PDB file of C-alpha atoms in Angstrom:
ATOM      1  CA  MET A   7      76.678  70.283 101.156  1.00  0.00           C
ATOM      2  CA  PHE A   8      74.308  69.558 104.621  1.00  0.00           C
ATOM      3  CA  ASP A   9      76.253  66.978 106.970  1.00  0.00           C
ATOM      4  CA  ILE A  10      76.139  65.766 110.311  1.00  0.00           C
ATOM      5  CA  VAL A  11      80.227  65.254 111.323  1.00  0.00           C
ATOM      6  CA  SER A  12      81.888  64.332 114.326  1.00  0.00           C
ATOM      7  CA  CYS A  13      85.638  65.883 113.369  1.00  0.00           C
ATOM      8  CA  PRO A  14      86.184  69.822 113.629  1.00  0.00           C
ATOM      9  CA  ILE A  15      84.357  71.136 111.265  1.00  0.00           C
ATOM     10  CA  ASP A  16      86.589  73.388 108.195  1.00  0.00           C
ATOM     11  CA  THR A  17      84.877  76.290 108.093  1.00  0.00           C
ATOM     12  CA  GLY A  18      86.380  76.754 104.553  1.00  0.00           C
ATOM     13  CA  LYS A  19      85.174  73.560 103.236  1.00  0.00           C
ATOM     14  CA  VAL A  20      81.441  74.321 103.656  1.00  0.00           C
ATOM     15  CA  ILE A  21      81.941  77.896 102.310  1.00  0.00           C
ATOM     16  CA  LYS A  22      83.600  76.806  99.424  1.00  0.00           C
ATOM     17  CA  GLN A  23      79.984  74.552  98.394  1.00  0.00           C
ATOM     18  CA  VAL A  24      78.329  77.655  98.146  1.00  0.00           C
ATOM     19  CA  GLU A  25      80.538  79.961  95.984  1.00  0.00           C
ATOM     20  CA  HIS A  26      79.814  80.173  92.447  1.00  0.00           C
ATOM     21  CA  ARG A  27      80.172  82.932  89.966  1.00  0.00           C
ATOM     22  CA  ASN A  28      76.474  84.298  90.312  1.00  0.00           C
ATOM     23  CA  ALA A  29      76.895  84.172  93.863  1.00  0.00           C
ATOM     24  CA  GLY A  30      77.584  88.541  95.112  1.00  0.00           C
ATOM     25  CA  ALA A  31      77.057  87.806  98.801  1.00  0.00           C
ATOM     26  CA  ILE A  32      78.377  84.897 101.549  1.00  0.00           C
ATOM     27  CA  VAL A  33      77.022  84.633 104.405  1.00  0.00           C
ATOM     28  CA  THR A  34      78.033  82.110 107.017  1.00  0.00           C
ATOM     29  CA  PHE A  35      76.810  81.734 110.930  1.00  0.00           C
ATOM     30  CA  ILE A  36      79.341  79.653 113.085  1.00  0.00           C
ATOM     31  CA  GLY A  37      77.924  78.816 116.264  1.00  0.00           C
ATOM     32  CA  THR A  38      80.602  78.006 118.997  1.00  0.00           C
ATOM     33  CA  VAL A  39      80.493  76.511 122.395  1.00  0.00           C
ATOM     34  CA  ARG A  40      79.829  79.274 125.228  1.00  0.00           C
ATOM     35  CA  GLU A  41      81.424  79.009 128.631  1.00  0.00           C
ATOM     36  CA  MET A  42      78.952  81.497 130.528  1.00  0.00           C
ATOM     37  CA  THR A  43      75.445  80.528 129.969  1.00  0.00           C
ATOM     38  CA  GLN A  44      73.929  83.404 133.109  1.00  0.00           C
ATOM     39  CA  ASP A  45      76.134  82.125 136.272  1.00  0.00           C
ATOM     40  CA  LYS A  46      77.030  78.943 135.106  1.00  0.00           C
ATOM     41  CA  LYS A  47      80.171  77.668 133.500  1.00  0.00           C
ATOM     42  CA  THR A  48      80.033  75.292 130.761  1.00  0.00           C
ATOM     43  CA  LEU A  49      83.785  72.826 130.834  1.00  0.00           C
ATOM     44  CA  TYR A  50      82.665  71.183 127.785  1.00  0.00           C
ATOM     45  CA  LEU A  51      79.293  69.893 125.421  1.00  0.00           C
ATOM     46  CA  GLU A  52      78.107  66.472 124.167  1.00  0.00           C
ATOM     47  CA  TYR A  53      75.964  66.705 120.893  1.00  0.00           C
ATOM     48  CA  GLU A  54      74.259  63.479 119.930  1.00  0.00           C
ATOM     49  CA  ALA A  55      72.364  63.464 116.734  1.00  0.00           C
ATOM     50  CA  TYR A  56      69.632  60.711 115.030  1.00  0.00           C
ATOM     51  CA  GLU A  57      72.484  60.947 112.007  1.00  0.00           C
ATOM     52  CA  PRO A  58      70.261  59.719 109.733  1.00  0.00           C
ATOM     53  CA  MET A  59      66.913  61.591 110.194  1.00  0.00           C
ATOM     54  CA  ALA A  60      68.834  64.963 110.758  1.00  0.00           C
ATOM     55  CA  ARG A  61      70.743  64.959 108.066  1.00  0.00           C
ATOM     56  CA  GLY A  62      67.303  64.492 106.149  1.00  0.00           C
ATOM     57  CA  MET A  63      66.216  67.511 108.042  1.00  0.00           C
ATOM     58  CA  LEU A  64      68.693  69.752 106.907  1.00  0.00           C
ATOM     59  CA  THR A  65      68.371  69.270 103.521  1.00  0.00           C
ATOM     60  CA  ASN A  66      65.197  69.499 104.099  1.00  0.00           C
ATOM     61  CA  ILE A  67      66.069  72.636 105.743  1.00  0.00           C
ATOM     62  CA  GLY A  68      68.205  73.740 102.228  1.00  0.00           C
ATOM     63  CA  LYS A  69      65.351  72.237 100.287  1.00  0.00           C
ATOM     64  CA  GLU A  70      62.956  75.223 101.654  1.00  0.00           C
ATOM     65  CA  ILE A  71      65.571  78.031 101.683  1.00  0.00           C
ATOM     66  CA  GLU A  72      65.687  77.124  97.670  1.00  0.00           C
ATOM     67  CA  LYS A  73      61.776  77.953  97.326  1.00  0.00           C
ATOM     68  CA  LYS A  74      61.821  80.657  99.933  1.00  0.00           C
ATOM     69  CA  TRP A  75      65.149  82.121  98.098  1.00  0.00           C
ATOM     70  CA  PRO A  76      65.390  81.306  94.944  1.00  0.00           C
ATOM     71  CA  ASP A  77      69.443  81.536  93.519  1.00  0.00           C
ATOM     72  CA  THR A  78      70.612  80.705  97.285  1.00  0.00           C
ATOM     73  CA  VAL A  79      72.632  78.083  97.414  1.00  0.00           C
ATOM     74  CA  THR A  80      72.797  76.709 100.872  1.00  0.00           C
ATOM     75  CA  ALA A  81      75.786  74.181 102.451  1.00  0.00           C
ATOM     76  CA  ILE A  82      75.245  72.935 106.415  1.00  0.00           C
ATOM     77  CA  ALA A  83      77.326  71.299 109.014  1.00  0.00           C
ATOM     78  CA  HIS A  84      76.922  70.331 112.651  1.00  0.00           C
ATOM     79  CA  ARG A  85      79.596  68.813 114.742  1.00  0.00           C
ATOM     80  CA  ILE A  86      78.329  65.744 116.918  1.00  0.00           C
ATOM     81  CA  GLY A  87      80.484  64.563 120.338  1.00  0.00           C
ATOM     82  CA  HIS A  88      82.181  66.105 122.479  1.00  0.00           C
ATOM     83  CA  LEU A  89      82.993  69.894 122.095  1.00  0.00           C
ATOM     84  CA  GLU A  90      85.525  72.625 124.269  1.00  0.00           C
ATOM     85  CA  VAL A  91      84.679  75.912 124.908  1.00  0.00           C
ATOM     86  CA  GLY A  92      85.438  77.689 121.978  1.00  0.00           C
ATOM     87  CA  ASP A  93      85.061  74.479 119.058  1.00  0.00           C
ATOM     88  CA  ILE A  94      82.639  75.320 116.250  1.00  0.00           C
ATOM     89  CA  ALA A  95      79.304  73.141 117.028  1.00  0.00           C
ATOM     90  CA  VAL A  96      77.799  74.179 113.431  1.00  0.00           C
ATOM     91  CA  VAL A  97      78.157  76.283 110.216  1.00  0.00           C
ATOM     92  CA  ILE A  98      75.984  77.551 107.899  1.00  0.00           C
ATOM     93  CA  ALA A  99      76.893  79.189 105.044  1.00  0.00           C
ATOM     94  CA  VAL A 100      74.343  81.043 102.391  1.00  0.00           C
ATOM     95  CA  SER A 101      75.671  81.996  98.322  1.00  0.00           C
ATOM     96  CA  SER A 102      73.061  84.690  96.813  1.00  0.00           C
ATOM     97  CA  PRO A 103      73.389  87.074  93.854  1.00  0.00           C
ATOM     98  CA  HIS A 104      72.550  90.205  96.267  1.00  0.00           C
ATOM     99  CA  ARG A 105      73.374  89.783 100.312  1.00  0.00           C
ATOM    100  CA  SER A 106      69.804  90.409 102.074  1.00  0.00           C
ATOM    101  CA  ASP A 107      68.629  86.958 100.557  1.00  0.00           C
ATOM    102  CA  ALA A 108      71.478  85.204 101.374  1.00  0.00           C
ATOM    103  CA  TYR A 109      71.558  87.209 105.181  1.00  0.00           C
ATOM    104  CA  GLU A 110      67.895  86.208 106.102  1.00  0.00           C
ATOM    105  CA  ALA A 111      68.106  82.337 104.683  1.00  0.00           C
ATOM    106  CA  ASN A 112      71.262  82.157 106.831  1.00  0.00           C
ATOM    107  CA  ARG A 113      68.884  83.477 109.784  1.00  0.00           C
ATOM    108  CA  TYR A 114      66.271  81.240 108.637  1.00  0.00           C
ATOM    109  CA  ALA A 115      68.334  77.932 108.324  1.00  0.00           C
ATOM    110  CA  ILE A 116      69.759  78.393 111.998  1.00  0.00           C
ATOM    111  CA  GLU A 117      65.643  78.732 113.745  1.00  0.00           C
ATOM    112  CA  ARG A 118      65.359  75.584 112.216  1.00  0.00           C
ATOM    113  CA  ILE A 119      67.997  73.540 112.597  1.00  0.00           C
ATOM    114  CA  LYS A 120      67.033  74.770 116.630  1.00  0.00           C
ATOM    115  CA  THR A 121      63.595  73.713 116.487  1.00  0.00           C
ATOM    116  CA  LEU A 122      63.262  70.857 114.265  1.00  0.00           C
ATOM    117  CA  VAL A 123      67.105  69.016 113.604  1.00  0.00           C
ATOM    118  CA  PRO A 124      67.019  66.113 116.049  1.00  0.00           C
ATOM    119  CA  ILE A 125      70.131  66.505 117.581  1.00  0.00           C
ATOM    120  CA  TRP A 126      70.693  67.261 121.055  1.00  0.00           C
ATOM    121  CA  LYS A 127      73.304  69.078 123.578  1.00  0.00           C
ATOM    122  CA  LYS A 128      74.285  67.839 126.873  1.00  0.00           C
ATOM    123  CA  GLU A 129      76.206  70.846 129.089  1.00  0.00           C
ATOM    124  CA  HIS A 130      78.228  69.344 131.728  1.00  0.00           C
ATOM    125  CA  TRP A 131      79.147  72.034 134.490  1.00  0.00           C
ATOM    126  CA  GLU A 132      81.575  72.073 137.644  1.00  0.00           C
ATOM    127  CA  ASP A 133      78.290  71.357 139.179  1.00  0.00           C
ATOM    128  CA  GLY A 134      76.469  68.568 137.634  1.00  0.00           C
ATOM    129  CA  ASP A 135      75.009  67.779 134.017  1.00  0.00           C
ATOM    130  CA  MET A 136      72.036  67.827 131.650  1.00  0.00           C
ATOM    131  CA  TRP A 137      70.643  67.308 128.359  1.00  0.00           C
ATOM    132  CA  ILE A 138      69.382  70.608 126.872  1.00  0.00           C
ATOM    133  CA  GLY A 139      65.987  71.285 125.401  1.00  0.00           C
ATOM    134  CA  ASN A 140      63.297  72.894 124.860  1.00  0.00           C
ATOM    135  CA  GLN A 141      64.969  76.488 123.620  1.00  0.00           C
ATOM    136  CA  GLU A 142      63.247  77.953 121.582  1.00  0.00           C
ATOM    137  CA  GLY A 143      59.758  77.180 123.729  1.00  0.00           C
ATOM    138  CA  THR A 144      56.830  75.049 122.711  1.00  0.00           C
ATOM    139  CA  ILE A 145      56.196  74.688 118.632  1.00  0.00           C
ATOM    140  CA  SER A 146      55.254  72.044 116.307  1.00  0.00           C
ATOM    141  CA  TYR A 147      56.921  69.770 115.665  1.00  0.00           C
ATOM    142  CA  THR A 148      55.277  68.495 112.128  1.00  0.00           C
ATOM    143  CA  ASP A 149      54.384  72.163 111.277  1.00  0.00           C
ATOM    144  CA  HIS A 150      56.438  71.428 107.896  1.00  0.00           C
ATOM    145  CA  GLN A 151      57.132  75.279 106.253  1.00  0.00           C
TER     146      GLN A 151
ATOM    147  CA  MET B   3      58.287  44.007 115.156  1.00  0.00           C
ATOM    148  CA  ILE B   4      58.578  47.235 115.900  1.00  0.00           C
ATOM    149  CA  GLN B   5      62.057  49.323 116.524  1.00  0.00           C
ATOM    150  CA  VAL B   6      62.116  51.906 118.945  1.00  0.00           C
ATOM    151  CA  LEU B   7      65.168  54.248 119.168  1.00  0.00           C
ATOM    152  CA  LEU B   8      65.833  56.385 122.013  1.00  0.00           C
ATOM    153  CA  PHE B   9      67.962  59.938 122.619  1.00  0.00           C
ATOM    154  CA  ALA B  10      69.453  62.020 125.196  1.00  0.00           C
ATOM    155  CA  HIS B  11      67.905  61.975 128.608  1.00  0.00           C
ATOM    156  CA  LEU B  12      65.480  59.391 127.301  1.00  0.00           C
ATOM    157  CA  ARG B  13      68.094  56.545 126.237  1.00  0.00           C
ATOM    158  CA  GLU B  14      69.546  57.053 129.786  1.00  0.00           C
ATOM    159  CA  GLN B  15      66.470  57.061 131.550  1.00  0.00           C
ATOM    160  CA  VAL B  16      65.985  53.530 129.810  1.00  0.00           C
ATOM    161  CA  GLY B  17      69.539  52.432 130.162  1.00  0.00           C
ATOM    162  CA  CYS B  18      69.337  51.989 126.616  1.00  0.00           C
ATOM    163  CA  GLU B  19      69.342  52.904 123.336  1.00  0.00           C
ATOM    164  CA  ASN B  20      66.667  50.530 121.687  1.00  0.00           C
ATOM    165  CA  LEU B  21      63.962  48.326 122.346  1.00  0.00           C
ATOM    166  CA  THR B  22      61.988  45.975 120.307  1.00  0.00           C
ATOM    167  CA  ILE B  23      57.965  45.903 120.458  1.00  0.00           C
ATOM    168  CA  HIS B  24      56.029  42.566 119.572  1.00  0.00           C
ATOM    169  CA  LYS B  25      53.139  44.561 117.765  1.00  0.00           C
ATOM    170  CA  LYS B  26      51.998  44.832 114.132  1.00  0.00           C
ATOM    171  CA  GLN B  27      50.141  47.755 114.450  1.00  0.00           C
ATOM    172  CA  MET B  28      49.718  50.671 116.456  1.00  0.00           C
ATOM    173  CA  THR B  29      48.782  54.382 116.795  1.00  0.00           C
ATOM    174  CA  VAL B  30      51.050  56.651 117.735  1.00  0.00           C
ATOM    175  CA  LYS B  31      49.222  57.943 121.142  1.00  0.00           C
ATOM    176  CA  GLU B  32      48.880  53.873 121.788  1.00  0.00           C
ATOM    177  CA  PHE B  33      53.020  53.874 121.898  1.00  0.00           C
ATOM    178  CA  LYS B  34      53.261  56.924 123.575  1.00  0.00           C
ATOM    179  CA  GLU B  35      51.678  55.281 126.100  1.00  0.00           C
ATOM    180  CA  LEU B  36      53.088  51.992 125.943  1.00  0.00           C
ATOM    181  CA  MET B  37      56.194  54.125 126.761  1.00  0.00           C
ATOM    182  CA  GLU B  38      54.785  55.560 129.518  1.00  0.00           C
ATOM    183  CA  LYS B  39      53.535  52.564 131.236  1.00  0.00           C
ATOM    184  CA  GLN B  40      56.261  50.385 130.906  1.00  0.00           C
ATOM    185  CA  TYR B  41      59.219  51.773 131.048  1.00  0.00           C
ATOM    186  CA  LYS B  42      57.993  55.437 133.188  1.00  0.00           C
ATOM    187  CA  LEU B  43      59.219  58.146 130.015  1.00  0.00           C
ATOM    188  CA  SER B  44      57.013  61.060 130.351  1.00  0.00           C
ATOM    189  CA  THR B  45      55.779  62.003 126.492  1.00  0.00           C
ATOM    190  CA  GLN B  46      54.580  65.325 126.965  1.00  0.00           C
ATOM    191  CA  GLU B  47      56.840  67.154 125.504  1.00  0.00           C
ATOM    192  CA  VAL B  48      58.470  64.359 123.117  1.00  0.00           C
ATOM    193  CA  MET B  49      57.724  64.202 119.503  1.00  0.00           C
ATOM    194  CA  ILE B  50      57.550  60.782 117.209  1.00  0.00           C
ATOM    195  CA  ALA B  51      58.709  60.939 114.888  1.00  0.00           C
ATOM    196  CA  ILE B  52      58.259  57.345 111.848  1.00  0.00           C
ATOM    197  CA  ASN B  53      61.223  56.011 109.937  1.00  0.00           C
ATOM    198  CA  GLU B  54      62.488  59.713 109.848  1.00  0.00           C
ATOM    199  CA  GLU B  55      59.758  61.707 109.657  1.00  0.00           C
ATOM    200  CA  TYR B  56      57.599  63.356 112.389  1.00  0.00           C
ATOM    201  CA  ALA B  57      53.898  61.765 113.191  1.00  0.00           C
ATOM    202  CA  THR B  58      51.022  62.897 115.456  1.00  0.00           C
ATOM    203  CA  ASP B  59      48.941  61.355 117.082  1.00  0.00           C
ATOM    204  CA  SER B  60      46.855  59.174 114.419  1.00  0.00           C
ATOM    205  CA  ASP B  61      49.325  58.107 113.026  1.00  0.00           C
ATOM    206  CA  VAL B  62      49.478  54.895 112.765  1.00  0.00           C
ATOM    207  CA  ILE B  63      52.831  51.879 113.247  1.00  0.00           C
ATOM    208  CA  ALA B  64      53.125  48.855 111.779  1.00  0.00           C
ATOM    209  CA  GLU B  65      55.053  46.339 111.954  1.00  0.00           C
ATOM    210  CA  GLY B  66      58.234  46.734 110.139  1.00  0.00           C
ATOM    211  CA  ASP B  67      59.109  50.655 111.147  1.00  0.00           C
ATOM    212  CA  THR B  68      61.600  52.174 113.166  1.00  0.00           C
ATOM    213  CA  VAL B  69      59.970  54.528 115.598  1.00  0.00           C
ATOM    214  CA  ALA B  70      62.338  57.130 117.581  1.00  0.00           C
ATOM    215  CA  LEU B  71      60.977  59.335 121.216  1.00  0.00           C
ATOM    216  CA  ILE B  72      62.641  62.883 119.943  1.00  0.00           C
ATOM    217  CA  PRO B  73      63.077  65.284 122.753  1.00  0.00           C
ATOM    218  CA  PRO B  74      62.377  69.401 122.649  1.00  0.00           C
ATOM    219  CA  VAL B  75      66.052  69.474 120.840  1.00  0.00           C
ATOM    220  CA  SER B  76      68.724  71.697 121.461  1.00  0.00           C
ATOM    221  CA  GLY B  77      71.204  72.512 118.334  1.00  0.00           C
ATOM    222  CA  GLY B  78      72.551  74.854 116.634  1.00  0.00           C
TER     223      GLY B  78
END
């Protein structure tokens, strides 16, 4: 349900994990590799993770969601390694009896991933490369909710 | 022995992905100071995880622990 993988993510498989008879909605977020960031052209990305901790934190995010939005089911897969423009980096699927919970919970999951989960991306541009950090501004990493 | 894990630019800066420190015990704050002094790493925005849990400056690292330096994350 919560995984870090080094192969392409099968979106359908992630969605399948949250399907059940009492689900009235499934919201899926697919994060993909963007080519242009302002005037910088990305050639490819490299993702790296502290895998056991990242898996544990994804599982924790799932637990937080269960508490905040009872009756939701969440599955998350994040890819690491070499990714080309257009490749899928992350898939988050949330099912719930009614759509509003699934939308909210899904948004919550991606925001938590971007602030807490130990995964880093290295951008490779035409004129160099750089590890990207702190995309969301400085926050307390120990702020477990 | 304390096991230290490095990631992203910190790993590249030091030139390897793990280090060992031969100490029985130290606080996170002392650990950061050691990293700054010995490896010239800037730890200002770096979080520390002890055994896969985020820690604060006053937490204590003990022999046998695995400590990770976690620079600002950029997944998603």
